[in-house]
Short mmCIF file of C-alpha atoms in Angstrom, two decimals:
data_model
loop_
_atom_site.label_atom_id
_atom_site.label_comp_id
_atom_site.label_asym_id
_atom_site.label_seq_id
_atom_site.Cartn_x
_atom_site.Cartn_y
_atom_site.Cartn_z
CA MET A 947 194.44 -168.26 -91.07
CA PRO A 948 193.16 -170.45 -93.71
CA GLU A 949 193.73 -169.28 -97.22
CA HIS A 950 190.95 -167.99 -99.28
CA ARG A 951 190.01 -169.62 -102.56
CA PRO A 952 188.50 -167.55 -104.96
CA THR A 953 185.59 -168.33 -106.96
CA SER A 954 185.45 -168.05 -110.44
CA ILE A 955 182.47 -166.24 -112.33
CA LYS A 956 181.32 -169.62 -114.01
CA GLN A 957 180.87 -171.23 -110.28
CA PHE A 958 178.99 -167.96 -109.44
CA SER A 959 176.88 -168.42 -112.65
CA PHE A 960 175.89 -172.07 -111.70
CA LYS A 961 175.62 -171.26 -108.26
CA TYR A 962 173.17 -168.54 -108.76
CA ALA A 963 171.20 -170.48 -111.69
CA THR A 964 170.39 -173.13 -108.77
CA ILE A 965 169.25 -170.57 -106.57
CA MET A 966 166.87 -169.11 -108.92
CA PHE A 967 165.60 -172.87 -110.20
CA VAL A 968 164.82 -173.41 -106.38
CA VAL A 969 162.84 -169.78 -106.17
CA ILE A 970 161.12 -170.62 -109.13
CA PHE A 971 160.09 -173.91 -107.86
CA VAL A 972 158.86 -172.44 -104.92
CA VAL A 973 156.56 -169.82 -106.85
CA ALA A 974 155.00 -172.75 -108.77
CA LEU A 975 154.25 -174.23 -105.56
CA LEU A 976 152.77 -171.16 -104.12
CA HIS A 977 151.06 -170.69 -107.52
CA TYR A 978 149.61 -174.26 -107.27
CA LEU A 979 148.33 -173.68 -103.89
CA ALA A 980 146.73 -170.33 -104.50
CA TYR A 981 145.01 -171.44 -107.43
CA GLY A 982 143.29 -174.14 -105.28
CA HIS A 983 141.98 -171.80 -103.23
CA HIS A 984 140.82 -169.88 -105.81
CA ILE A 985 138.94 -172.80 -107.41
CA ARG A 986 137.45 -173.56 -103.99
CA ASP A 987 136.05 -170.01 -103.76
CA LEU A 988 134.63 -170.13 -107.24
CA ARG A 989 132.81 -173.10 -106.42
CA ALA A 990 131.46 -171.97 -103.33
CA GLU A 991 130.05 -169.04 -104.88
CA GLU A 992 128.49 -171.07 -107.56
CA HIS A 993 127.07 -172.78 -104.69
CA ALA A 994 125.64 -169.96 -103.08
CA ARG A 995 123.95 -169.07 -106.18
CA THR A 996 122.38 -172.28 -106.39
CA LEU A 997 120.88 -171.70 -103.13
CA GLN A 998 119.99 -168.26 -103.58
CA HIS A 999 118.07 -169.65 -106.54
CA ALA A 1000 116.12 -172.27 -104.87
CA ALA A 1001 115.39 -170.14 -101.74
CA HIS A 1002 113.87 -167.49 -104.34
CA ASP A 1003 111.66 -170.07 -105.77
CA ILE A 1004 110.46 -171.07 -102.56
CA GLU A 1005 110.01 -167.49 -101.57
CA ARG A 1006 107.86 -166.81 -104.66
CA ARG A 1007 105.79 -170.08 -104.09
CA LEU A 1008 104.89 -169.01 -100.74
CA GLY A 1009 104.25 -165.46 -101.53
CA PHE A 1010 102.04 -166.67 -104.27
CA TYR A 1011 99.45 -168.66 -102.26
CA GLN A 1012 99.63 -165.89 -99.86
CA THR A 1013 98.70 -163.58 -102.45
CA LEU A 1014 96.13 -165.48 -103.44
CA ALA A 1015 94.64 -166.01 -100.19
CA ASP A 1016 94.55 -162.32 -99.92
CA LYS A 1017 92.65 -162.07 -103.06
CA MET A 1018 89.92 -164.34 -102.07
CA ALA A 1019 89.57 -162.88 -98.40
CA SER A 1020 88.73 -159.63 -100.29
CA GLN A 1021 85.80 -161.11 -102.75
CA THR A 1022 82.38 -159.84 -101.96
CA SER A 1023 81.36 -163.51 -101.70
CA VAL A 1024 83.53 -164.17 -98.72
CA ILE A 1025 82.57 -161.12 -96.92
CA ASP A 1026 78.72 -162.20 -97.48
CA LEU A 1027 79.99 -165.80 -96.11
CA LEU A 1028 81.19 -164.12 -93.07
CA GLN A 1029 78.53 -161.45 -92.62
CA PHE A 1030 75.44 -164.37 -93.12
CA PRO A 1031 76.99 -167.52 -92.23
CA ASP A 1032 75.38 -170.47 -93.40
CA SER A 1033 77.12 -173.77 -92.66
CA GLU A 1034 75.99 -175.67 -95.64
CA LYS A 1035 76.79 -172.53 -98.09
CA ILE A 1036 80.03 -172.11 -96.52
CA GLN A 1037 80.82 -175.82 -96.94
CA GLN A 1038 80.07 -175.85 -100.60
CA TRP A 1039 82.24 -173.06 -101.19
CA ALA A 1040 85.00 -174.51 -99.17
CA ASN A 1041 84.86 -177.64 -101.20
CA THR A 1042 84.53 -175.64 -104.69
CA MET A 1043 88.00 -173.78 -103.19
CA GLN A 1044 89.51 -177.07 -102.82
CA ARG A 1045 88.64 -178.19 -106.06
CA LEU A 1046 89.76 -175.39 -108.04
CA MET A 1047 92.96 -175.69 -106.20
CA PRO A 1048 93.75 -179.37 -105.74
CA GLU A 1049 97.28 -178.83 -104.02
CA SER A 1050 95.32 -177.46 -100.95
CA ILE A 1051 94.32 -179.51 -98.11
CA GLY A 1052 91.41 -177.27 -96.84
CA PHE A 1053 89.52 -174.15 -96.96
CA MET A 1054 88.06 -172.63 -93.75
CA LEU A 1055 86.53 -169.27 -92.49
CA PHE A 1056 86.91 -168.45 -88.98
CA ASP A 1057 84.88 -165.50 -87.18
CA THR A 1058 86.46 -163.25 -85.06
CA ASN A 1059 85.91 -165.11 -82.11
CA GLY A 1060 87.76 -168.44 -83.27
CA ASN A 1061 84.64 -170.08 -84.38
CA VAL A 1062 84.63 -172.56 -87.37
CA LEU A 1063 82.39 -171.60 -90.18
CA GLY A 1064 80.93 -174.49 -92.02
CA ILE A 1065 80.27 -178.41 -91.25
CA LYS A 1066 83.32 -178.82 -88.99
CA SER A 1067 82.88 -182.42 -89.30
CA GLU A 1068 83.75 -182.30 -93.03
CA LEU A 1069 86.96 -180.12 -92.42
CA ARG A 1070 90.18 -181.63 -91.63
CA LEU A 1071 91.15 -179.28 -88.87
CA SER A 1072 93.76 -180.34 -86.32
CA GLU A 1073 93.96 -179.25 -82.83
CA GLN A 1074 97.24 -177.45 -83.87
CA CYS A 1075 95.15 -175.67 -86.64
CA LEU A 1076 92.87 -174.24 -84.04
CA ARG A 1077 95.47 -173.12 -81.63
CA ASP A 1078 97.70 -171.10 -84.45
CA VAL A 1079 94.26 -169.30 -85.74
CA ASP A 1080 93.44 -168.67 -81.59
CA ARG A 1081 96.77 -167.21 -81.24
CA GLN A 1082 96.48 -164.86 -84.52
CA LEU A 1083 93.30 -163.80 -83.25
CA ASN A 1084 94.91 -162.90 -80.06
CA ASN A 1085 98.11 -161.21 -81.64
CA GLN A 1086 100.29 -163.92 -80.35
CA PRO A 1087 103.31 -165.21 -82.51
CA THR A 1088 103.17 -168.42 -84.64
CA GLY A 1089 105.15 -170.15 -87.11
CA LEU A 1090 105.54 -168.29 -90.40
CA PRO A 1091 104.19 -169.73 -92.01
CA PRO A 1092 102.71 -172.49 -89.13
CA VAL A 1093 103.87 -176.10 -89.99
CA HIS A 1094 101.81 -178.87 -88.49
CA TYR A 1095 102.95 -182.42 -88.88
CA ARG A 1096 101.94 -184.79 -85.96
CA ILE A 1097 99.37 -186.42 -88.53
CA LYS A 1098 101.81 -187.88 -91.06
CA GLU A 1099 99.57 -188.30 -94.12
CA LEU A 1100 98.48 -184.74 -93.39
CA GLU A 1101 101.58 -182.73 -92.89
CA HIS A 1102 100.79 -179.20 -94.22
CA TYR A 1103 101.49 -175.54 -93.64
CA ASP A 1104 98.85 -172.90 -93.46
CA ILE A 1105 98.14 -169.52 -94.92
CA VAL A 1106 95.95 -167.03 -92.88
CA SER A 1107 94.54 -163.77 -94.46
CA PRO A 1108 92.34 -161.38 -92.75
CA VAL A 1109 88.67 -160.72 -94.13
CA LEU A 1110 87.86 -157.06 -93.79
CA LEU A 1111 84.86 -154.88 -94.09
CA ASP A 1112 85.06 -151.17 -93.89
CA ASN A 1113 88.97 -151.65 -92.65
CA GLU A 1114 87.55 -153.74 -89.71
CA LYS A 1115 88.31 -157.47 -89.32
CA ILE A 1116 85.25 -159.61 -89.35
CA GLY A 1117 87.09 -163.10 -89.67
CA LEU A 1118 89.90 -165.10 -91.21
CA LEU A 1119 90.29 -167.04 -94.61
CA PHE A 1120 92.37 -169.86 -93.60
CA VAL A 1121 94.04 -172.22 -96.18
CA SER A 1122 96.20 -175.15 -95.89
CA PHE A 1123 98.58 -176.77 -98.13
CA SER A 1124 100.27 -180.10 -98.31
CA LEU A 1125 104.21 -180.21 -97.46
CA GLN A 1126 104.36 -182.23 -100.74
CA ILE A 1127 104.14 -178.71 -102.81
CA ILE A 1128 107.26 -177.75 -101.14
CA GLN A 1129 109.01 -181.32 -101.24
CA ASP A 1130 108.11 -181.61 -105.16
CA LEU A 1131 109.65 -177.89 -105.71
CA LEU A 1132 112.62 -179.16 -103.90
CA ASN A 1133 113.08 -182.01 -105.84
CA GLU A 1134 113.39 -180.05 -108.91
CA PHE A 1135 116.90 -178.53 -107.89
CA VAL A 1136 118.30 -181.76 -106.88
CA VAL A 1137 121.67 -182.69 -108.84
CA ASP A 1138 124.14 -185.31 -108.05
CA ASN A 1139 126.19 -184.75 -104.79
CA HIS A 1140 123.71 -182.23 -103.64
CA ARG A 1141 121.70 -182.36 -100.66
CA TYR A 1142 118.93 -179.95 -99.89
CA ARG A 1143 117.13 -179.74 -96.44
CA LEU A 1144 114.29 -176.95 -95.49
CA THR A 1145 113.53 -176.63 -91.97
CA THR A 1146 111.64 -174.39 -89.59
CA ALA A 1147 113.06 -172.17 -86.81
CA GLY A 1148 112.08 -175.11 -84.56
CA GLY A 1149 114.38 -177.61 -86.39
CA TYR A 1150 111.44 -179.59 -88.26
CA ASP A 1151 112.31 -180.63 -91.83
CA VAL A 1152 109.86 -179.15 -94.08
CA ALA A 1153 111.28 -181.08 -97.01
CA LYS A 1154 114.62 -183.02 -97.69
CA SER A 1155 115.97 -184.02 -101.23
CA GLY A 1156 119.07 -185.56 -102.70
CA GLN A 1157 121.81 -187.78 -101.30
CA LEU A 1158 125.80 -187.56 -100.59
CA GLU A 1159 128.14 -190.12 -100.21
CA SER A 1160 129.21 -190.41 -96.77
CA ASN A 1161 132.85 -190.75 -97.37
CA ASN A 1162 133.40 -187.46 -99.04
CA THR A 1163 134.01 -184.04 -97.39
CA VAL A 1164 130.90 -181.87 -97.30
CA ARG A 1165 130.44 -178.30 -97.47
CA VAL A 1166 127.31 -176.95 -96.15
CA PHE A 1167 125.71 -173.66 -97.27
CA SER A 1168 122.29 -171.93 -95.68
CA GLN A 1169 119.92 -169.03 -96.29
CA GLY A 1170 117.00 -168.04 -94.49
CA ILE A 1171 113.56 -167.78 -96.49
CA GLU A 1172 112.49 -164.21 -96.85
CA ASN A 1173 108.95 -163.61 -95.30
CA SER A 1174 108.85 -166.66 -93.20
CA ASP A 1175 110.89 -168.44 -90.32
CA TRP A 1176 112.30 -171.25 -92.82
CA SER A 1177 115.67 -171.98 -93.54
CA LEU A 1178 117.29 -173.78 -96.75
CA GLU A 1179 120.61 -175.57 -96.20
CA LEU A 1180 122.50 -176.91 -99.11
CA ALA A 1181 124.94 -179.61 -98.38
CA VAL A 1182 127.67 -180.39 -101.25
CA ILE A 1183 130.59 -182.87 -101.73
CA ASP A 1184 133.97 -180.73 -101.74
CA THR A 1185 135.33 -181.99 -105.25
CA ASP A 1186 138.54 -183.12 -105.56
CA ASN A 1187 140.78 -180.88 -107.66
CA ARG A 1188 143.94 -182.74 -107.24
CA GLY A 1189 144.20 -183.88 -110.86
CA LEU A 1190 143.53 -180.32 -112.11
CA LEU A 1191 146.14 -178.85 -109.71
CA THR A 1192 148.46 -181.11 -110.43
CA SER A 1193 148.39 -180.44 -114.13
CA VAL A 1194 148.59 -176.72 -113.39
CA LEU A 1195 151.47 -177.49 -111.05
CA VAL A 1196 153.41 -179.65 -113.63
CA SER A 1197 153.04 -177.14 -116.64
CA GLY A 1198 154.03 -174.36 -114.35
CA LEU A 1199 156.97 -176.05 -113.30
CA LEU A 1200 158.08 -177.03 -116.84
CA THR A 1201 157.10 -173.36 -118.03
CA PHE A 1202 159.46 -171.87 -115.01
CA THR A 1203 162.22 -174.81 -115.86
CA LEU A 1204 162.42 -173.37 -119.45
CA ILE A 1205 162.55 -170.03 -117.92
CA SER A 1206 165.32 -170.88 -115.78
CA LEU A 1207 167.45 -172.41 -118.45
CA VAL A 1208 167.27 -169.44 -120.60
CA LEU A 1209 168.63 -167.48 -117.63
CA TYR A 1210 171.13 -169.61 -116.88
CA PHE A 1211 172.39 -169.48 -120.66
CA SER A 1212 171.85 -165.69 -120.58
CA MET A 1213 174.19 -165.56 -117.48
CA LYS A 1214 176.76 -167.30 -119.38
CA ARG A 1215 176.80 -164.89 -121.89
CA ILE A 1216 176.85 -162.18 -119.44
CA SER A 1217 179.77 -163.83 -117.52
CA ARG A 1218 181.74 -163.97 -120.94
CA VAL A 1219 181.17 -159.82 -121.07
CA VAL A 1220 182.29 -159.52 -117.24
CA ILE A 1221 185.25 -161.69 -117.93
CA ALA A 1222 186.01 -159.81 -121.04
CA ASP A 1223 185.95 -156.46 -118.79
CA PHE A 1224 188.07 -158.09 -116.12
CA GLU A 1225 190.66 -159.04 -118.86
CA ASN A 1226 190.35 -155.68 -120.46
CA LEU A 1227 190.98 -154.30 -116.94
CA SER A 1228 194.07 -156.79 -116.37
CA HIS A 1229 195.50 -155.37 -119.60
CA ILE A 1230 194.95 -152.06 -118.26
CA MET A 1231 196.72 -152.63 -114.92
CA LYS A 1232 199.56 -154.53 -116.58
CA ASN A 1233 200.34 -151.87 -119.16
CA ILE A 1234 200.38 -149.05 -115.86
CA ARG A 1235 202.74 -151.55 -114.30
CA GLU A 1236 204.92 -151.76 -117.64
CA GLY A 1237 204.40 -147.70 -118.08
CA GLU A 1238 202.92 -148.62 -121.33
CA PHE A 1239 199.35 -147.03 -120.60
CA ASP A 1240 197.93 -145.26 -123.47
CA PRO A 1241 194.39 -143.82 -122.93
CA ASP A 1242 193.69 -143.64 -126.66
CA LYS A 1243 194.08 -147.14 -126.83
CA VAL A 1244 191.71 -148.15 -123.58
CA ARG A 1245 188.75 -150.22 -124.59
CA ASN A 1246 185.34 -149.24 -123.26
CA VAL A 1247 184.37 -151.38 -120.06
CA SER A 1248 180.64 -152.43 -119.10
CA LEU A 1249 181.31 -153.05 -115.25
CA LYS A 1250 179.56 -149.71 -114.28
CA GLU A 1251 176.52 -150.81 -116.29
CA ALA A 1252 176.46 -153.94 -114.88
CA ARG A 1253 176.73 -152.42 -111.24
CA ASP A 1254 173.95 -149.97 -111.98
CA VAL A 1255 171.74 -153.01 -113.05
CA LEU A 1256 172.39 -154.84 -109.96
CA GLY A 1257 171.48 -152.12 -107.93
CA PHE A 1258 168.25 -151.59 -109.74
CA ILE A 1259 167.54 -155.16 -109.46
CA LYS A 1260 168.28 -155.06 -105.64
CA ASN A 1261 165.80 -151.85 -105.28
CA THR A 1262 163.21 -153.75 -107.37
CA ALA A 1263 163.46 -156.79 -105.13
CA LEU A 1264 163.10 -154.99 -102.17
CA GLU A 1265 160.16 -153.25 -103.38
CA LEU A 1266 158.40 -156.78 -104.67
CA ASN A 1267 159.28 -158.13 -101.30
CA SER A 1268 157.42 -154.96 -99.53
CA TYR A 1269 154.45 -155.41 -101.89
CA GLN A 1270 154.21 -159.43 -101.23
CA GLN A 1271 154.30 -158.52 -97.54
CA LYS A 1272 151.39 -156.10 -98.00
CA LEU A 1273 149.43 -158.81 -99.99
CA LYS A 1274 150.30 -161.36 -97.40
CA HIS A 1275 148.78 -158.80 -94.39
CA GLU A 1276 145.72 -157.97 -96.71
CA GLY A 1277 145.06 -161.38 -97.18
CA SER A 1278 144.93 -162.42 -93.61
CA THR A 1279 143.02 -159.15 -92.21
CA ASP A 1280 139.63 -157.59 -92.22
CA GLU A 1281 139.77 -154.48 -94.09
CA LEU A 1282 137.33 -152.64 -91.92
CA THR A 1283 137.99 -154.00 -88.32
CA GLY A 1284 141.72 -154.90 -88.94
CA LEU A 1285 140.95 -158.28 -87.22
CA ALA A 1286 142.06 -161.46 -88.77
CA ASN A 1287 139.70 -162.74 -91.38
CA ARG A 1288 138.18 -166.37 -92.20
CA ARG A 1289 141.11 -167.46 -93.79
CA VAL A 1290 143.33 -167.23 -90.35
CA LEU A 1291 140.23 -168.41 -88.34
CA ASN A 1292 140.31 -171.96 -90.43
CA ALA A 1293 143.68 -172.45 -89.47
CA GLU A 1294 143.52 -171.74 -86.02
CA ILE A 1295 140.67 -173.89 -85.36
CA GLU A 1296 142.31 -176.68 -86.94
CA ARG A 1297 145.37 -175.77 -84.37
CA TYR A 1298 142.98 -175.59 -81.44
CA ILE A 1299 141.21 -178.92 -82.21
CA ILE A 1300 144.65 -180.89 -82.07
CA ASN A 1301 145.83 -178.83 -79.22
CA SER A 1302 142.64 -179.85 -77.15
CA ARG A 1303 143.34 -183.28 -76.94
CA GLN A 1304 146.01 -182.47 -74.83
CA HIS A 1305 144.39 -179.58 -72.75
CA ASN A 1306 140.29 -179.52 -73.19
CA ASN A 1307 139.84 -175.82 -72.13
CA LYS A 1308 139.40 -174.26 -75.54
CA TYR A 1309 136.18 -172.38 -76.64
CA LEU A 1310 134.76 -171.24 -79.99
CA VAL A 1311 132.48 -168.24 -79.40
CA ILE A 1312 130.09 -167.07 -82.73
CA LEU A 1313 129.19 -163.17 -81.40
CA ASP A 1314 126.93 -161.00 -83.14
CA LEU A 1315 125.37 -157.69 -82.51
CA ASP A 1316 121.22 -157.66 -82.34
CA TYR A 1317 119.42 -155.80 -84.77
CA PHE A 1318 122.42 -154.66 -86.47
CA LYS A 1319 120.59 -154.15 -89.66
CA GLN A 1320 118.42 -151.55 -88.26
CA ILE A 1321 121.47 -149.57 -87.23
CA ASN A 1322 122.71 -149.34 -90.91
CA ASP A 1323 119.07 -148.74 -92.24
CA CYS A 1324 118.34 -145.91 -89.59
CA TYR A 1325 121.66 -144.35 -89.17
CA GLY A 1326 123.68 -145.09 -92.33
CA HIS A 1327 126.61 -147.60 -92.93
CA ASP A 1328 129.12 -144.84 -91.66
CA VAL A 1329 127.54 -145.30 -88.07
CA GLY A 1330 127.21 -149.13 -88.46
CA ASP A 1331 130.80 -149.41 -89.40
CA HIS A 1332 131.97 -147.19 -86.38
CA VAL A 1333 129.90 -149.91 -84.02
CA LEU A 1334 131.64 -152.81 -85.93
CA ASN A 1335 134.97 -151.07 -85.17
CA LEU A 1336 133.83 -150.38 -81.30
CA LEU A 1337 133.26 -154.02 -80.88
CA SER A 1338 136.49 -155.07 -82.30
CA SER A 1339 138.48 -152.79 -80.24
CA ILE A 1340 136.49 -154.28 -76.96
CA LEU A 1341 137.00 -157.59 -78.13
CA ILE A 1342 140.75 -156.84 -78.39
CA LYS A 1343 140.96 -155.42 -75.18
CA HIS A 1344 139.17 -157.99 -73.12
CA SER A 1345 140.55 -161.08 -74.88
CA ARG A 1346 144.16 -162.48 -74.12
CA PRO A 1347 147.28 -162.46 -76.49
CA GLU A 1348 146.98 -166.16 -77.00
CA ASP A 1349 143.14 -165.82 -78.06
CA VAL A 1350 142.22 -165.47 -81.68
CA CYS A 1351 139.70 -162.60 -82.67
CA THR A 1352 138.23 -162.77 -86.32
CA ARG A 1353 135.63 -161.05 -88.02
CA SER A 1354 133.55 -163.87 -90.02
CA GLY A 1355 131.50 -161.05 -92.29
CA GLY A 1356 128.81 -158.72 -91.50
CA ASP A 1357 128.16 -158.30 -87.84
CA GLU A 1358 129.42 -161.59 -87.07
CA PHE A 1359 132.63 -162.34 -85.13
CA ILE A 1360 134.06 -165.93 -84.42
CA LEU A 1361 136.55 -166.04 -81.41
CA LEU A 1362 138.79 -168.74 -80.18
CA LEU A 1363 139.40 -168.77 -76.27
CA ASP A 1364 142.51 -170.56 -74.92
CA ASN A 1365 142.66 -171.91 -71.37
CA TYR A 1366 139.49 -170.93 -70.04
CA THR A 1367 136.96 -172.11 -67.51
CA LEU A 1368 132.84 -171.82 -68.22
CA ASP A 1369 132.82 -168.97 -65.51
CA GLN A 1370 135.65 -167.10 -67.15
CA VAL A 1371 133.67 -167.40 -70.59
CA ASN A 1372 130.83 -165.87 -68.94
CA ALA A 1373 132.78 -162.94 -67.11
CA TRP A 1374 134.57 -162.10 -70.49
CA TYR A 1375 131.04 -161.96 -71.94
CA LYS A 1376 129.80 -159.75 -69.54
CA ARG A 1377 132.85 -157.28 -69.60
CA ILE A 1378 132.42 -157.23 -73.64
CA SER A 1379 128.58 -156.41 -73.13
CA ASN A 1380 129.03 -154.01 -70.42
CA ASP A 1381 131.81 -152.09 -72.47
CA MET A 1382 129.51 -152.25 -75.49
CA LEU A 1383 126.68 -150.92 -73.38
CA ARG A 1384 128.48 -148.16 -71.76
CA GLU A 1385 130.42 -146.88 -75.09
CA ILE A 1386 127.36 -147.00 -77.12
CA LEU A 1387 125.56 -144.77 -74.57
CA HIS A 1388 128.50 -142.31 -74.59
CA TYR A 1389 128.70 -142.33 -78.35
CA ASN A 1390 124.77 -141.46 -78.53
CA ALA A 1391 125.08 -138.78 -76.08
CA GLU A 1392 127.92 -137.06 -78.21
CA ASN A 1393 125.99 -137.78 -81.22
CA GLY A 1394 122.64 -136.75 -80.53
CA LEU A 1395 121.64 -140.70 -81.50
CA ASP A 1396 119.45 -143.48 -80.10
CA ILE A 1397 121.14 -146.50 -80.99
CA LYS A 1398 120.19 -149.99 -79.15
CA PHE A 1399 121.33 -153.13 -79.37
CA GLY A 1400 122.53 -156.45 -77.71
CA VAL A 1401 125.21 -158.77 -77.84
CA SER A 1402 124.66 -162.37 -78.61
CA ALA A 1403 126.64 -165.48 -78.45
CA GLY A 1404 126.92 -168.83 -78.98
CA VAL A 1405 129.65 -170.95 -77.52
CA THR A 1406 131.03 -174.30 -77.46
CA LEU A 1407 134.14 -176.29 -75.87
CA ILE A 1408 136.42 -177.48 -78.53
CA ARG A 1409 136.93 -181.44 -78.29
CA GLY A 1410 139.56 -183.38 -79.64
CA ASP A 1411 137.24 -185.35 -81.97
CA ASP A 1412 135.88 -182.23 -83.49
CA ASN A 1413 136.20 -180.84 -87.06
CA LYS A 1414 135.68 -177.50 -88.13
CA SER A 1415 132.32 -178.13 -89.32
CA THR A 1416 131.15 -179.60 -85.96
CA VAL A 1417 132.65 -176.87 -83.86
CA LEU A 1418 131.10 -174.05 -85.88
CA LYS A 1419 127.54 -175.82 -86.00
CA ARG A 1420 127.35 -176.21 -82.25
CA ALA A 1421 128.43 -172.96 -81.63
CA ASP A 1422 126.08 -171.56 -84.45
CA GLU A 1423 123.28 -173.53 -82.48
CA GLY A 1424 123.99 -171.79 -79.59
CA LEU A 1425 123.55 -168.34 -81.27
CA TYR A 1426 120.28 -169.54 -82.78
CA THR A 1427 119.20 -170.56 -79.30
CA VAL A 1428 120.02 -166.96 -77.92
CA LYS A 1429 118.03 -165.50 -81.08
CA ALA A 1430 114.93 -167.64 -80.19
CA GLN A 1431 115.01 -166.71 -76.52
CA GLY A 1432 115.11 -162.93 -76.91
CA ARG A 1433 118.65 -162.18 -77.67
CA GLY A 1434 121.21 -160.28 -75.46
CA SER A 1435 122.75 -163.26 -73.75
CA ILE A 1436 125.19 -166.29 -74.15
CA GLU A 1437 124.34 -169.92 -74.80
CA PHE A 1438 126.67 -172.83 -74.06
CA ILE A 1439 126.40 -175.59 -76.47
#
């Protein structure tokens, strides 16, 4: 049996000082990574606020023109023109209104049969305008507001307000505004490395402004325009923070190095105390062996106190480790549903893209509940939370262990399905929809409620040449298609 060579206290001190330095280095590195994520989140919040401000200004501009049209429609002079139509007087009125509002393209009056009042040859009315008026008179859906772009020089959107007499509709006031108004408004928000894009529900670009360098990473944010079917998108260059983060890392390492040096020399001092205690014990044992032990001459030792301190440190370390594990768990899961959160999703998407280069049978699904806002508004957030937890349980029930189920936010869930065929994805969706319908009917019956909703999903196949943005964008387009076609189904893109 090999002889065990004892280690001196000085060697122990050097060994554990080295371990502490490595741990401190790892802590500094984690701090570096965490600070990077924090900066990214702060910038994302700033971009979201910028987008919200721009969207709010567009909302105000549309609302201003709608309010103006409503006020005009309530004027006695307009009511008189509709009651006693005179083409020349109506045309004179339209010309006067356009001079008072030069940003408009035209003012028109229609009777309840959809007939244009005025000198039609002098009004710049497109066939699209006439069709939209006819749809509105027949209570058929149109764009909100409708955009007409077939004639490049006369691209515009329309504002329509009913003219009422004794609460009965006697006609329509129709005003057209150039899209250049919106373009000029959007231009006011542009700064370097920002690009705005305002689109209709059909995907037509109402206005675009700003440019981005193509060789940079781009982050995209979007927000709907209230009281319209327009959507505003903000694309920004993801700023490189490596210089700042490197400075943070270096300063952290320097600080932690100084701390480790202080700890090392402190340990040397402690080692001298421990050595003194051992020398004292050795002297006591020698005195016992030689029969010269005198209790009154025994010097006090500190080994018991050191043992207590070490026990305390051990307990504290266990508590810190438990707390760190708890933070790690909370940082990767959704608080309400217990599903994985967006941080886990981002990492898993990258892994799925890499794996799809060998096995091209992986899908990304964006899924949400139709009319979920109405559930919260009508029955309260407790019921809404119950519905979300119900859907989460069903998703876990019908997904495989290797699949990834995440809650992106609100009522939106994003899932990664591994080794599925198109038929299997369809069957998976039907099982989820049927289970949700069955469970919610049971919940309604137990609680005397009448909750109604559907489950809409957009699905895309993950390709090896994809990145996170392209995969999410395709699935999101599928979801938008479902919403536009009536909701409660699945669409593959």
